PDB file of C-alpha atoms in Angstrom:
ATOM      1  CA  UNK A 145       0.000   0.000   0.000  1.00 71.00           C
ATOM      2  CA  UNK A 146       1.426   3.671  -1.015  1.00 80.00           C
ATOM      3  CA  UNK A 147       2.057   5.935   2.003  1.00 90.00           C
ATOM      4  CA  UNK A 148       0.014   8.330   0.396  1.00 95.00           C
ATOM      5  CA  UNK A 149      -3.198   7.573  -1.959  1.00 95.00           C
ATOM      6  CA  UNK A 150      -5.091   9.661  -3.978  1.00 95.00           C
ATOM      7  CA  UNK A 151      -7.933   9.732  -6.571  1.00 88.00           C
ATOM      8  CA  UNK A 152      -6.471   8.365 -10.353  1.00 77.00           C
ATOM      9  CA  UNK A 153      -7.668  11.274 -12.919  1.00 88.00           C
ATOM     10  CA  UNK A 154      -7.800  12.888 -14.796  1.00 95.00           C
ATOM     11  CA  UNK A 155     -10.781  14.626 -13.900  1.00 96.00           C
ATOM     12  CA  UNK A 156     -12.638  16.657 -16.460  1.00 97.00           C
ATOM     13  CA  UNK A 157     -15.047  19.267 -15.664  1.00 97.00           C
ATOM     14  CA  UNK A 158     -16.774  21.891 -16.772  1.00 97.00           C
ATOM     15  CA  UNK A 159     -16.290  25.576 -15.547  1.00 98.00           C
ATOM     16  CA  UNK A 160     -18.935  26.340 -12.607  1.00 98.00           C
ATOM     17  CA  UNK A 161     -18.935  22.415 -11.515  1.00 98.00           C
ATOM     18  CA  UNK A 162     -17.825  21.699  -8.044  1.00 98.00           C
ATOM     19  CA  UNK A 163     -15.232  18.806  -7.629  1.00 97.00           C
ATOM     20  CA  UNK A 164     -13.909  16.596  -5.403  1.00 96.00           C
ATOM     21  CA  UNK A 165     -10.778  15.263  -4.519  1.00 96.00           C
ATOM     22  CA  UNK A 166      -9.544  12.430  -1.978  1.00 95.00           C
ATOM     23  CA  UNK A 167      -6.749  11.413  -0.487  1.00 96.00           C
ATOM     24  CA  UNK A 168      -5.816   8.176   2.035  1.00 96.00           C
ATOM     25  CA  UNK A 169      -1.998   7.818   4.219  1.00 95.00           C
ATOM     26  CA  UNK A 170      -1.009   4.686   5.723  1.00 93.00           C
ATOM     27  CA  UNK A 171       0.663   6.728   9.013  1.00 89.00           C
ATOM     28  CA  UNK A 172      -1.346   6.781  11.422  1.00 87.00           C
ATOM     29  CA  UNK A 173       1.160   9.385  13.397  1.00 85.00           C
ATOM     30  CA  UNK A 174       1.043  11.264  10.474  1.00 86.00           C
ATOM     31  CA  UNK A 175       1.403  14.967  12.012  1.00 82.00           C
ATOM     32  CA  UNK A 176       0.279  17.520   9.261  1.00 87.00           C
ATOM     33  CA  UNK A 177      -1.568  17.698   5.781  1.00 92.00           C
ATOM     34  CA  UNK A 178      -1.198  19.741   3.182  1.00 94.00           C
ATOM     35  CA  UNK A 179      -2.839  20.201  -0.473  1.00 96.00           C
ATOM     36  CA  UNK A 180      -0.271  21.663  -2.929  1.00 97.00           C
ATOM     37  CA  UNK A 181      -0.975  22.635  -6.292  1.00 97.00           C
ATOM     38  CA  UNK A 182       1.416  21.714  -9.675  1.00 97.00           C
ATOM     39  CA  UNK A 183       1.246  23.547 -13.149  1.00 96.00           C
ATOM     40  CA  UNK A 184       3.043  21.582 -16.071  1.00 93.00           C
ATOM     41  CA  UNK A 185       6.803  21.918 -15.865  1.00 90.00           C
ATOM     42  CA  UNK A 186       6.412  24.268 -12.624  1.00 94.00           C
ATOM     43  CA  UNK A 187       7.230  23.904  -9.155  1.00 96.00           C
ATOM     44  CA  UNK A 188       4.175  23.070  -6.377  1.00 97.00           C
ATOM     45  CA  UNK A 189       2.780  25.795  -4.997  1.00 96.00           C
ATOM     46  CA  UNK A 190       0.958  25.942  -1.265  1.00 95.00           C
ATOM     47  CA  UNK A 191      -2.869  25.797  -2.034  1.00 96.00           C
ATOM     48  CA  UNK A 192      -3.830  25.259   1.669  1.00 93.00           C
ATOM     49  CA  UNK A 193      -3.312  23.504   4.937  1.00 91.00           C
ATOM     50  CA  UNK A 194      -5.708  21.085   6.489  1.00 91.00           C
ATOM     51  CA  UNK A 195      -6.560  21.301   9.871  1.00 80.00           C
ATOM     52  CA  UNK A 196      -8.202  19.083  12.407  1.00 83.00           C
ATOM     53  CA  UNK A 197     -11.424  21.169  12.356  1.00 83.00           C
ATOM     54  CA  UNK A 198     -11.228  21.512   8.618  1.00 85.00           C
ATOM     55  CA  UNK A 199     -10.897  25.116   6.535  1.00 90.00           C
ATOM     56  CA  UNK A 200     -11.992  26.699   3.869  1.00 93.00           C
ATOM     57  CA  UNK A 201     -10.478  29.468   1.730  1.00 93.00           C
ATOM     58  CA  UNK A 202     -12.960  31.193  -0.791  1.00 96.00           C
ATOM     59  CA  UNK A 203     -13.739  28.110  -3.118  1.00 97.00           C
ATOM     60  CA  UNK A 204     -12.125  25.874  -1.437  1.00 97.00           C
ATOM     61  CA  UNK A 205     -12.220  23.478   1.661  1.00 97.00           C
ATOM     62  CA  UNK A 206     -10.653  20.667   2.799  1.00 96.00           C
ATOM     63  CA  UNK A 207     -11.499  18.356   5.550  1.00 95.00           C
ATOM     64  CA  UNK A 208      -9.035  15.686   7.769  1.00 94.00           C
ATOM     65  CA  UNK A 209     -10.639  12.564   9.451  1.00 93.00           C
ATOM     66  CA  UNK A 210      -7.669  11.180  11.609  1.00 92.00           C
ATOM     67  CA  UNK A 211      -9.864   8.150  12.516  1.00 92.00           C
ATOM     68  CA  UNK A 212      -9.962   6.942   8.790  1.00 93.00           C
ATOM     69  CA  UNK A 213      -7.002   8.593   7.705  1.00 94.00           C
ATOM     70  CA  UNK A 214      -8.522  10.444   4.868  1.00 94.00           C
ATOM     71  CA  UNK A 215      -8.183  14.245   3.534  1.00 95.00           C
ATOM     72  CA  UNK A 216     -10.345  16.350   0.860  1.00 96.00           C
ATOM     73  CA  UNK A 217     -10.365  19.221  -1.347  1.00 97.00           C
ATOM     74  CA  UNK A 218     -13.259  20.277  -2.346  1.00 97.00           C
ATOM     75  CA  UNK A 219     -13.317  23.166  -5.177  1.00 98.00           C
ATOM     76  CA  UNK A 220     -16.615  24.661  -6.057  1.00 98.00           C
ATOM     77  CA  UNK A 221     -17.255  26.798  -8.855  1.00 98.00           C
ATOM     78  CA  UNK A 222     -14.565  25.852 -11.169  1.00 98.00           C
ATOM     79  CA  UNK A 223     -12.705  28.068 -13.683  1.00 98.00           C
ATOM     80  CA  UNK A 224     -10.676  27.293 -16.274  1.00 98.00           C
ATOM     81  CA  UNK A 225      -7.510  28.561 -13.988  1.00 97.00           C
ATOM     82  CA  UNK A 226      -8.168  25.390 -11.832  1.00 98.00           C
ATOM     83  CA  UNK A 227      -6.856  23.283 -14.503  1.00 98.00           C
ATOM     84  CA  UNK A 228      -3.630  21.631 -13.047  1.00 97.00           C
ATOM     85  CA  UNK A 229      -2.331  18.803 -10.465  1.00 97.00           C
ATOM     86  CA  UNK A 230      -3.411  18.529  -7.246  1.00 98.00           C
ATOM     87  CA  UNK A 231      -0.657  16.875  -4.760  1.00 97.00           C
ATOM     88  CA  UNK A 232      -1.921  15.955  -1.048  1.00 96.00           C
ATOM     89  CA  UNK A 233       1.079  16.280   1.033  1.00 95.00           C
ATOM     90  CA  UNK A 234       1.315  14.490   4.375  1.00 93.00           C
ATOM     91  CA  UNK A 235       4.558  14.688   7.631  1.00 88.00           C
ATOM     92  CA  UNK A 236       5.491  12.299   9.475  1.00 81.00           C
ATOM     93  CA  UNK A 237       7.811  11.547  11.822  1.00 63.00           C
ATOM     94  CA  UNK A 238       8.896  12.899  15.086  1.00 59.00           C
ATOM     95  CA  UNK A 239       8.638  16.367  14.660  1.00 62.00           C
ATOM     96  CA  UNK A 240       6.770  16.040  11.289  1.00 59.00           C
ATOM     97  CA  UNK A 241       9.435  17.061   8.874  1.00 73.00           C
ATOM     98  CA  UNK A 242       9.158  13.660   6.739  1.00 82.00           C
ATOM     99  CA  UNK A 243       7.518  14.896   3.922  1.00 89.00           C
ATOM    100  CA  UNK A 244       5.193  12.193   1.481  1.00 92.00           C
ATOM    101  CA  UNK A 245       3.545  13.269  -1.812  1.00 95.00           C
ATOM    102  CA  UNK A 246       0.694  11.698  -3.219  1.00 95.00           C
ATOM    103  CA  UNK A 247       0.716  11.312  -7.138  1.00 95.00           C
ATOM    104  CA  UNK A 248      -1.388  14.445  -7.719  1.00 95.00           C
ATOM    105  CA  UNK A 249      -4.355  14.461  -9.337  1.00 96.00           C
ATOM    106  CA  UNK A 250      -5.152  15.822 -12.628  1.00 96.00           C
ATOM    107  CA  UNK A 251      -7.688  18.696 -13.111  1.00 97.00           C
ATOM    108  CA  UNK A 252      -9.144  19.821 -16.511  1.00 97.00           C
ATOM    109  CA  UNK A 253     -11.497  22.731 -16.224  1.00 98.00           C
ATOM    110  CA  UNK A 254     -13.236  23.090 -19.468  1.00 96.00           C
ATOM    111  CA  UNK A 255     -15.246  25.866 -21.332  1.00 94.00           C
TER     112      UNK A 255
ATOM    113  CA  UNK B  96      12.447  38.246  -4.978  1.00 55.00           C
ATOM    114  CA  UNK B  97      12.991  36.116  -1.362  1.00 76.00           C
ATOM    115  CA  UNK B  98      11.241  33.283  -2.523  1.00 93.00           C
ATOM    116  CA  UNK B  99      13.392  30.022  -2.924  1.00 97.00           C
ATOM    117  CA  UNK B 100      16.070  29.749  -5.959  1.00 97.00           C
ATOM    118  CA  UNK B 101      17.449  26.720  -7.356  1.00 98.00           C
ATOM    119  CA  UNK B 102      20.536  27.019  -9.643  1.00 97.00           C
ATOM    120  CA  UNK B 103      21.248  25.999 -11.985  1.00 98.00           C
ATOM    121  CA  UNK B 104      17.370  25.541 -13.985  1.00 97.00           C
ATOM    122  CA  UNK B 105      18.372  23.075 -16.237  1.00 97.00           C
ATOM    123  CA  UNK B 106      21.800  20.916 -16.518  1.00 98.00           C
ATOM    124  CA  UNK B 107      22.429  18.473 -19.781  1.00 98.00           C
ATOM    125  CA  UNK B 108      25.331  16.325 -18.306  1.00 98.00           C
ATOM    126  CA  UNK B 109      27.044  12.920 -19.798  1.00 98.00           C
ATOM    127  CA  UNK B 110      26.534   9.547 -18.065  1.00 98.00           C
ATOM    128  CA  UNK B 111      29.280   9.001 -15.446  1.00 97.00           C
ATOM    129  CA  UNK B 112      29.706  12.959 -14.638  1.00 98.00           C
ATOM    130  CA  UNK B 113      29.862  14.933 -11.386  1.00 98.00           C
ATOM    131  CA  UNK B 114      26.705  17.126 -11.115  1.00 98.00           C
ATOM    132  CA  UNK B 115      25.799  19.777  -8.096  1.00 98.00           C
ATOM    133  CA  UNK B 116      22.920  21.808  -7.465  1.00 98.00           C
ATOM    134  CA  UNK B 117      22.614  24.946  -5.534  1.00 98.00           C
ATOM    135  CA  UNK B 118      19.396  26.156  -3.136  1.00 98.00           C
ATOM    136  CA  UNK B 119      18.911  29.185  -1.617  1.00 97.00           C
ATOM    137  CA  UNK B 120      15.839  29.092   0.528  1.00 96.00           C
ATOM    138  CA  UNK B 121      13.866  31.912   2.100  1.00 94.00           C
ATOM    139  CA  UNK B 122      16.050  33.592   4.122  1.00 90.00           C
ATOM    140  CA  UNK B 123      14.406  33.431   7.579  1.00 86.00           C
ATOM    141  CA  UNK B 124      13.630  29.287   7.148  1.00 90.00           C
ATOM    142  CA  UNK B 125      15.540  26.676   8.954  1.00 90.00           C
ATOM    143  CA  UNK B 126      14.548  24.022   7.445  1.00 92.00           C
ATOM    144  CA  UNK B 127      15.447  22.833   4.236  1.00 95.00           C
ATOM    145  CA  UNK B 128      14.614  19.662   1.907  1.00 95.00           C
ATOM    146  CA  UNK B 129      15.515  18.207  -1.370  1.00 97.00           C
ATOM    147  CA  UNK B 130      13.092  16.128  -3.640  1.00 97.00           C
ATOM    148  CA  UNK B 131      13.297  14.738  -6.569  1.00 97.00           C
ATOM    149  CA  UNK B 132      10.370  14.203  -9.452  1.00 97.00           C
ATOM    150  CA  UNK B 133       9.799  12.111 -12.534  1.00 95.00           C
ATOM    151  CA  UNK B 134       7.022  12.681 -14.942  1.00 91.00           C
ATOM    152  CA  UNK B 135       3.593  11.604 -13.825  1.00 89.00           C
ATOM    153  CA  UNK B 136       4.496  11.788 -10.330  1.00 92.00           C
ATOM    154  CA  UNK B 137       4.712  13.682  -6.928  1.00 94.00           C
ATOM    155  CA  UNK B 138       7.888  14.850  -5.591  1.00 96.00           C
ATOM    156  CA  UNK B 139       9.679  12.086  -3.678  1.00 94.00           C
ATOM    157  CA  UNK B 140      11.741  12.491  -0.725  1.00 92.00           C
ATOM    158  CA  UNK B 141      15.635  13.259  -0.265  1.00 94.00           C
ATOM    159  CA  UNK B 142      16.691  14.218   2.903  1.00 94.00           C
ATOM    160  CA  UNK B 143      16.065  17.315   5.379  1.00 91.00           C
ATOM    161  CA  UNK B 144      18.125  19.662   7.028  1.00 93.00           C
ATOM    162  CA  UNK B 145      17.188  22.010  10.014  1.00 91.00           C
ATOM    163  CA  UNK B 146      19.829  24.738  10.148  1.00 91.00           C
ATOM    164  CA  UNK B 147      22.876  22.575   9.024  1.00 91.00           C
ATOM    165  CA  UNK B 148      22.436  19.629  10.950  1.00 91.00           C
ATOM    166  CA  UNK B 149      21.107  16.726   7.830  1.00 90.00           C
ATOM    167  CA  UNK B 150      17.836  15.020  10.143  1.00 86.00           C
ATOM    168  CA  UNK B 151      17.130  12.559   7.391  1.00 84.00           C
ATOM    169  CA  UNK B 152      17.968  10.865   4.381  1.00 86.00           C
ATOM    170  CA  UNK B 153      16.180   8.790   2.142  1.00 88.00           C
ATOM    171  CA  UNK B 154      16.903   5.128   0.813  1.00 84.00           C
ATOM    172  CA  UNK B 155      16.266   7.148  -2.410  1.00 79.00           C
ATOM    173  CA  UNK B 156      19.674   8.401  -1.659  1.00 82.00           C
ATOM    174  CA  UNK B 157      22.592   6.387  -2.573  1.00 86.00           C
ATOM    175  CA  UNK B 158      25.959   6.991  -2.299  1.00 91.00           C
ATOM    176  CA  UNK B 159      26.191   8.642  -4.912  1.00 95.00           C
ATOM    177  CA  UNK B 160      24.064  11.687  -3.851  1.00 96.00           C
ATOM    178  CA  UNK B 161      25.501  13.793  -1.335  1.00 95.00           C
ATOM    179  CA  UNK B 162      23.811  16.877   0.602  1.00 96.00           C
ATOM    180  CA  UNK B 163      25.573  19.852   2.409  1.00 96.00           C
ATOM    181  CA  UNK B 164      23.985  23.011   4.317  1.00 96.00           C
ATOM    182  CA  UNK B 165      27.467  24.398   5.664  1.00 91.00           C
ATOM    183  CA  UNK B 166      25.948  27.461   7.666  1.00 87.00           C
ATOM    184  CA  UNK B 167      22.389  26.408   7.674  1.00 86.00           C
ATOM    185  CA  UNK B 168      21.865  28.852   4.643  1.00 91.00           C
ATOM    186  CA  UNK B 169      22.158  27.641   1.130  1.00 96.00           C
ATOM    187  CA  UNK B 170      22.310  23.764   0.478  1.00 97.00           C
ATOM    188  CA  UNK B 171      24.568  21.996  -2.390  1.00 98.00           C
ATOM    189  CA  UNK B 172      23.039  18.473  -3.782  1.00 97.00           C
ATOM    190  CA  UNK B 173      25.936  16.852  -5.771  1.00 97.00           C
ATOM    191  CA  UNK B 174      25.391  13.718  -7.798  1.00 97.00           C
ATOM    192  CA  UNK B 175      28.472  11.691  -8.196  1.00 97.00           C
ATOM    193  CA  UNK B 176      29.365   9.459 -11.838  1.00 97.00           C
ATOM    194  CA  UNK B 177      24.956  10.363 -12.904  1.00 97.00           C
ATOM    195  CA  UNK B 178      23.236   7.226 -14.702  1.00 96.00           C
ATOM    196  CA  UNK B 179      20.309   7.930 -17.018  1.00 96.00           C
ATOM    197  CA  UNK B 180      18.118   7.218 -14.324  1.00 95.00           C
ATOM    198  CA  UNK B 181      19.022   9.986 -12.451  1.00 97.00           C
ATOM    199  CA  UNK B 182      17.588  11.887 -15.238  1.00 97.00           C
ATOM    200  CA  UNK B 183      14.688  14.149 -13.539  1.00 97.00           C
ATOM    201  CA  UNK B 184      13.536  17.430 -11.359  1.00 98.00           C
ATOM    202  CA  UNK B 185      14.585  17.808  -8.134  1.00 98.00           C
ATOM    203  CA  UNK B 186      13.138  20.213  -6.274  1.00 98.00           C
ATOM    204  CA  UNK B 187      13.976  22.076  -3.356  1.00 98.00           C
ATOM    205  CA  UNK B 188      11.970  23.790  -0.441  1.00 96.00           C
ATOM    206  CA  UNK B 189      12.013  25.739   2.468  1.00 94.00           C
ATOM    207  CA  UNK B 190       9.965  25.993   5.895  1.00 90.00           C
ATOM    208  CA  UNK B 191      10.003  27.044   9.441  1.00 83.00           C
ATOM    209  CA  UNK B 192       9.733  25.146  12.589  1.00 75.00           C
ATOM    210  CA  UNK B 193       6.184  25.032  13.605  1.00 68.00           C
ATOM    211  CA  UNK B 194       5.122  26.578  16.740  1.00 66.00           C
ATOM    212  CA  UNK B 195       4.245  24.314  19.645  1.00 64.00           C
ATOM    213  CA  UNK B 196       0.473  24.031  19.868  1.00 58.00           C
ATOM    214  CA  UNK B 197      -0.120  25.236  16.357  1.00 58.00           C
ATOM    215  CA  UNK B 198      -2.984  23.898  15.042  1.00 52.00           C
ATOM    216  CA  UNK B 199      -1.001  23.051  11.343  1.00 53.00           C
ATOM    217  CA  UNK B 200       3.302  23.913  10.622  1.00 65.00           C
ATOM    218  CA  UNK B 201       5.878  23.329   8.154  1.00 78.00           C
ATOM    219  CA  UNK B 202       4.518  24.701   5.090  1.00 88.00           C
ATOM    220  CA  UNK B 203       7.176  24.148   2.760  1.00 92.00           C
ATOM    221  CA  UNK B 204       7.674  26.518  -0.648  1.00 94.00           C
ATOM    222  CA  UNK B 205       9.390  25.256  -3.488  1.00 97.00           C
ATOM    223  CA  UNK B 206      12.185  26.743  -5.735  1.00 97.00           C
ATOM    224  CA  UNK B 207      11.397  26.461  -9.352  1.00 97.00           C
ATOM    225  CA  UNK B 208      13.910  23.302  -9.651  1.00 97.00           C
ATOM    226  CA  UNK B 209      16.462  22.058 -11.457  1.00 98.00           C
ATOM    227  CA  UNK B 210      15.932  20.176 -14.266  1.00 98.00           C
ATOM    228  CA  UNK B 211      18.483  17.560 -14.969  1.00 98.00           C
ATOM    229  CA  UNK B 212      18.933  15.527 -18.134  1.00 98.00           C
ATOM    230  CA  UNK B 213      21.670  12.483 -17.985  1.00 98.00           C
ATOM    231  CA  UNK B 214      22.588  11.613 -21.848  1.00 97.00           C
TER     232      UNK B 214
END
Protein backbone atom coordinates (compact mmCIF):
# COMPACT_ATOMS: atom_id res chain seq x y z
CA UNK A 1 0.00 0.00 0.00
CA UNK A 2 1.43 3.67 -1.02
CA UNK A 3 2.06 5.93 2.00
CA UNK A 4 0.01 8.33 0.40
CA UNK A 5 -3.20 7.57 -1.96
CA UNK A 6 -5.09 9.66 -3.98
CA UNK A 7 -7.93 9.73 -6.57
CA UNK A 8 -6.47 8.37 -10.35
CA UNK A 9 -7.67 11.27 -12.92
CA UNK A 10 -7.80 12.89 -14.80
CA UNK A 11 -10.78 14.63 -13.90
CA UNK A 12 -12.64 16.66 -16.46
CA UNK A 13 -15.05 19.27 -15.66
CA UNK A 14 -16.77 21.89 -16.77
CA UNK A 15 -16.29 25.58 -15.55
CA UNK A 16 -18.93 26.34 -12.61
CA UNK A 17 -18.94 22.42 -11.52
CA UNK A 18 -17.82 21.70 -8.04
CA UNK A 19 -15.23 18.81 -7.63
CA UNK A 20 -13.91 16.60 -5.40
CA UNK A 21 -10.78 15.26 -4.52
CA UNK A 22 -9.54 12.43 -1.98
CA UNK A 23 -6.75 11.41 -0.49
CA UNK A 24 -5.82 8.18 2.03
CA UNK A 25 -2.00 7.82 4.22
CA UNK A 26 -1.01 4.69 5.72
CA UNK A 27 0.66 6.73 9.01
CA UNK A 28 -1.35 6.78 11.42
CA UNK A 29 1.16 9.39 13.40
CA UNK A 30 1.04 11.26 10.47
CA UNK A 31 1.40 14.97 12.01
CA UNK A 32 0.28 17.52 9.26
CA UNK A 33 -1.57 17.70 5.78
CA UNK A 34 -1.20 19.74 3.18
CA UNK A 35 -2.84 20.20 -0.47
CA UNK A 36 -0.27 21.66 -2.93
CA UNK A 37 -0.97 22.64 -6.29
CA UNK A 38 1.42 21.71 -9.67
CA UNK A 39 1.25 23.55 -13.15
CA UNK A 40 3.04 21.58 -16.07
CA UNK A 41 6.80 21.92 -15.87
CA UNK A 42 6.41 24.27 -12.62
CA UNK A 43 7.23 23.90 -9.16
CA UNK A 44 4.18 23.07 -6.38
CA UNK A 45 2.78 25.79 -5.00
CA UNK A 46 0.96 25.94 -1.27
CA UNK A 47 -2.87 25.80 -2.03
CA UNK A 48 -3.83 25.26 1.67
CA UNK A 49 -3.31 23.50 4.94
CA UNK A 50 -5.71 21.08 6.49
CA UNK A 51 -6.56 21.30 9.87
CA UNK A 52 -8.20 19.08 12.41
CA UNK A 53 -11.42 21.17 12.36
CA UNK A 54 -11.23 21.51 8.62
CA UNK A 55 -10.90 25.12 6.54
CA UNK A 56 -11.99 26.70 3.87
CA UNK A 57 -10.48 29.47 1.73
CA UNK A 58 -12.96 31.19 -0.79
CA UNK A 59 -13.74 28.11 -3.12
CA UNK A 60 -12.12 25.87 -1.44
CA UNK A 61 -12.22 23.48 1.66
CA UNK A 62 -10.65 20.67 2.80
CA UNK A 63 -11.50 18.36 5.55
CA UNK A 64 -9.04 15.69 7.77
CA UNK A 65 -10.64 12.56 9.45
CA UNK A 66 -7.67 11.18 11.61
CA UNK A 67 -9.86 8.15 12.52
CA UNK A 68 -9.96 6.94 8.79
CA UNK A 69 -7.00 8.59 7.70
CA UNK A 70 -8.52 10.44 4.87
CA UNK A 71 -8.18 14.24 3.53
CA UNK A 72 -10.34 16.35 0.86
CA UNK A 73 -10.37 19.22 -1.35
CA UNK A 74 -13.26 20.28 -2.35
CA UNK A 75 -13.32 23.17 -5.18
CA UNK A 76 -16.61 24.66 -6.06
CA UNK A 77 -17.25 26.80 -8.86
CA UNK A 78 -14.57 25.85 -11.17
CA UNK A 79 -12.71 28.07 -13.68
CA UNK A 80 -10.68 27.29 -16.27
CA UNK A 81 -7.51 28.56 -13.99
CA UNK A 82 -8.17 25.39 -11.83
CA UNK A 83 -6.86 23.28 -14.50
CA UNK A 84 -3.63 21.63 -13.05
CA UNK A 85 -2.33 18.80 -10.47
CA UNK A 86 -3.41 18.53 -7.25
CA UNK A 87 -0.66 16.88 -4.76
CA UNK A 88 -1.92 15.95 -1.05
CA UNK A 89 1.08 16.28 1.03
CA UNK A 90 1.32 14.49 4.37
CA UNK A 91 4.56 14.69 7.63
CA UNK A 92 5.49 12.30 9.47
CA UNK A 93 7.81 11.55 11.82
CA UNK A 94 8.90 12.90 15.09
CA UNK A 95 8.64 16.37 14.66
CA UNK A 96 6.77 16.04 11.29
CA UNK A 97 9.43 17.06 8.87
CA UNK A 98 9.16 13.66 6.74
CA UNK A 99 7.52 14.90 3.92
CA UNK A 100 5.19 12.19 1.48
CA UNK A 101 3.55 13.27 -1.81
CA UNK A 102 0.69 11.70 -3.22
CA UNK A 103 0.72 11.31 -7.14
CA UNK A 104 -1.39 14.45 -7.72
CA UNK A 105 -4.35 14.46 -9.34
CA UNK A 106 -5.15 15.82 -12.63
CA UNK A 107 -7.69 18.70 -13.11
CA UNK A 108 -9.14 19.82 -16.51
CA UNK A 109 -11.50 22.73 -16.22
CA UNK A 110 -13.24 23.09 -19.47
CA UNK A 111 -15.25 25.87 -21.33
CA UNK B 1 12.45 38.25 -4.98
CA UNK B 2 12.99 36.12 -1.36
CA UNK B 3 11.24 33.28 -2.52
CA UNK B 4 13.39 30.02 -2.92
CA UNK B 5 16.07 29.75 -5.96
CA UNK B 6 17.45 26.72 -7.36
CA UNK B 7 20.54 27.02 -9.64
CA UNK B 8 21.25 26.00 -11.99
CA UNK B 9 17.37 25.54 -13.98
CA UNK B 10 18.37 23.08 -16.24
CA UNK B 11 21.80 20.92 -16.52
CA UNK B 12 22.43 18.47 -19.78
CA UNK B 13 25.33 16.32 -18.31
CA UNK B 14 27.04 12.92 -19.80
CA UNK B 15 26.53 9.55 -18.07
CA UNK B 16 29.28 9.00 -15.45
CA UNK B 17 29.71 12.96 -14.64
CA UNK B 18 29.86 14.93 -11.39
CA UNK B 19 26.70 17.13 -11.11
CA UNK B 20 25.80 19.78 -8.10
CA UNK B 21 22.92 21.81 -7.46
CA UNK B 22 22.61 24.95 -5.53
CA UNK B 23 19.40 26.16 -3.14
CA UNK B 24 18.91 29.19 -1.62
CA UNK B 25 15.84 29.09 0.53
CA UNK B 26 13.87 31.91 2.10
CA UNK B 27 16.05 33.59 4.12
CA UNK B 28 14.41 33.43 7.58
CA UNK B 29 13.63 29.29 7.15
CA UNK B 30 15.54 26.68 8.95
CA UNK B 31 14.55 24.02 7.44
CA UNK B 32 15.45 22.83 4.24
CA UNK B 33 14.61 19.66 1.91
CA UNK B 34 15.51 18.21 -1.37
CA UNK B 35 13.09 16.13 -3.64
CA UNK B 36 13.30 14.74 -6.57
CA UNK B 37 10.37 14.20 -9.45
CA UNK B 38 9.80 12.11 -12.53
CA UNK B 39 7.02 12.68 -14.94
CA UNK B 40 3.59 11.60 -13.82
CA UNK B 41 4.50 11.79 -10.33
CA UNK B 42 4.71 13.68 -6.93
CA UNK B 43 7.89 14.85 -5.59
CA UNK B 44 9.68 12.09 -3.68
CA UNK B 45 11.74 12.49 -0.72
CA UNK B 46 15.63 13.26 -0.26
CA UNK B 47 16.69 14.22 2.90
CA UNK B 48 16.07 17.32 5.38
CA UNK B 49 18.12 19.66 7.03
CA UNK B 50 17.19 22.01 10.01
CA UNK B 51 19.83 24.74 10.15
CA UNK B 52 22.88 22.58 9.02
CA UNK B 53 22.44 19.63 10.95
CA UNK B 54 21.11 16.73 7.83
CA UNK B 55 17.84 15.02 10.14
CA UNK B 56 17.13 12.56 7.39
CA UNK B 57 17.97 10.86 4.38
CA UNK B 58 16.18 8.79 2.14
CA UNK B 59 16.90 5.13 0.81
CA UNK B 60 16.27 7.15 -2.41
CA UNK B 61 19.67 8.40 -1.66
CA UNK B 62 22.59 6.39 -2.57
CA UNK B 63 25.96 6.99 -2.30
CA UNK B 64 26.19 8.64 -4.91
CA UNK B 65 24.06 11.69 -3.85
CA UNK B 66 25.50 13.79 -1.34
CA UNK B 67 23.81 16.88 0.60
CA UNK B 68 25.57 19.85 2.41
CA UNK B 69 23.98 23.01 4.32
CA UNK B 70 27.47 24.40 5.66
CA UNK B 71 25.95 27.46 7.67
CA UNK B 72 22.39 26.41 7.67
CA UNK B 73 21.87 28.85 4.64
CA UNK B 74 22.16 27.64 1.13
CA UNK B 75 22.31 23.76 0.48
CA UNK B 76 24.57 22.00 -2.39
CA UNK B 77 23.04 18.47 -3.78
CA UNK B 78 25.94 16.85 -5.77
CA UNK B 79 25.39 13.72 -7.80
CA UNK B 80 28.47 11.69 -8.20
CA UNK B 81 29.36 9.46 -11.84
CA UNK B 82 24.96 10.36 -12.90
CA UNK B 83 23.24 7.23 -14.70
CA UNK B 84 20.31 7.93 -17.02
CA UNK B 85 18.12 7.22 -14.32
CA UNK B 86 19.02 9.99 -12.45
CA UNK B 87 17.59 11.89 -15.24
CA UNK B 88 14.69 14.15 -13.54
CA UNK B 89 13.54 17.43 -11.36
CA UNK B 90 14.58 17.81 -8.13
CA UNK B 91 13.14 20.21 -6.27
CA UNK B 92 13.98 22.08 -3.36
CA UNK B 93 11.97 23.79 -0.44
CA UNK B 94 12.01 25.74 2.47
CA UNK B 95 9.96 25.99 5.90
CA UNK B 96 10.00 27.04 9.44
CA UNK B 97 9.73 25.15 12.59
CA UNK B 98 6.18 25.03 13.60
CA UNK B 99 5.12 26.58 16.74
CA UNK B 100 4.25 24.31 19.64
CA UNK B 101 0.47 24.03 19.87
CA UNK B 102 -0.12 25.24 16.36
CA UNK B 103 -2.98 23.90 15.04
CA UNK B 104 -1.00 23.05 11.34
CA UNK B 105 3.30 23.91 10.62
CA UNK B 106 5.88 23.33 8.15
CA UNK B 107 4.52 24.70 5.09
CA UNK B 108 7.18 24.15 2.76
CA UNK B 109 7.67 26.52 -0.65
CA UNK B 110 9.39 25.26 -3.49
CA UNK B 111 12.18 26.74 -5.74
CA UNK B 112 11.40 26.46 -9.35
CA UNK B 113 13.91 23.30 -9.65
CA UNK B 114 16.46 22.06 -11.46
CA UNK B 115 15.93 20.18 -14.27
CA UNK B 116 18.48 17.56 -14.97
CA UNK B 117 18.93 15.53 -18.13
CA UNK B 118 21.67 12.48 -17.99
CA UNK B 119 22.59 11.61 -21.85
Amino acid sequence: RKEVEQDPGPFNVPEGATVAFNCTYSNSASQSFFWYRQDCRKEPKLLMSVYSSGNEDGRFTAQLNRASQYISLLIRDSKLSDSATYLCVVNEGTGGFKTIFGAGTRLFVKA
Amino acid sequence: DTGVSQDPRHKITKRGQNVTFRCDPISEHNRLYWYRQTLGQGPEFLTYFQNEAQLEKSRLLSDRFSAERPKGSFSTLEIQRTEQGDSAMYLCASSFTPRPNRQAGNEQYFGPGTRLTVT
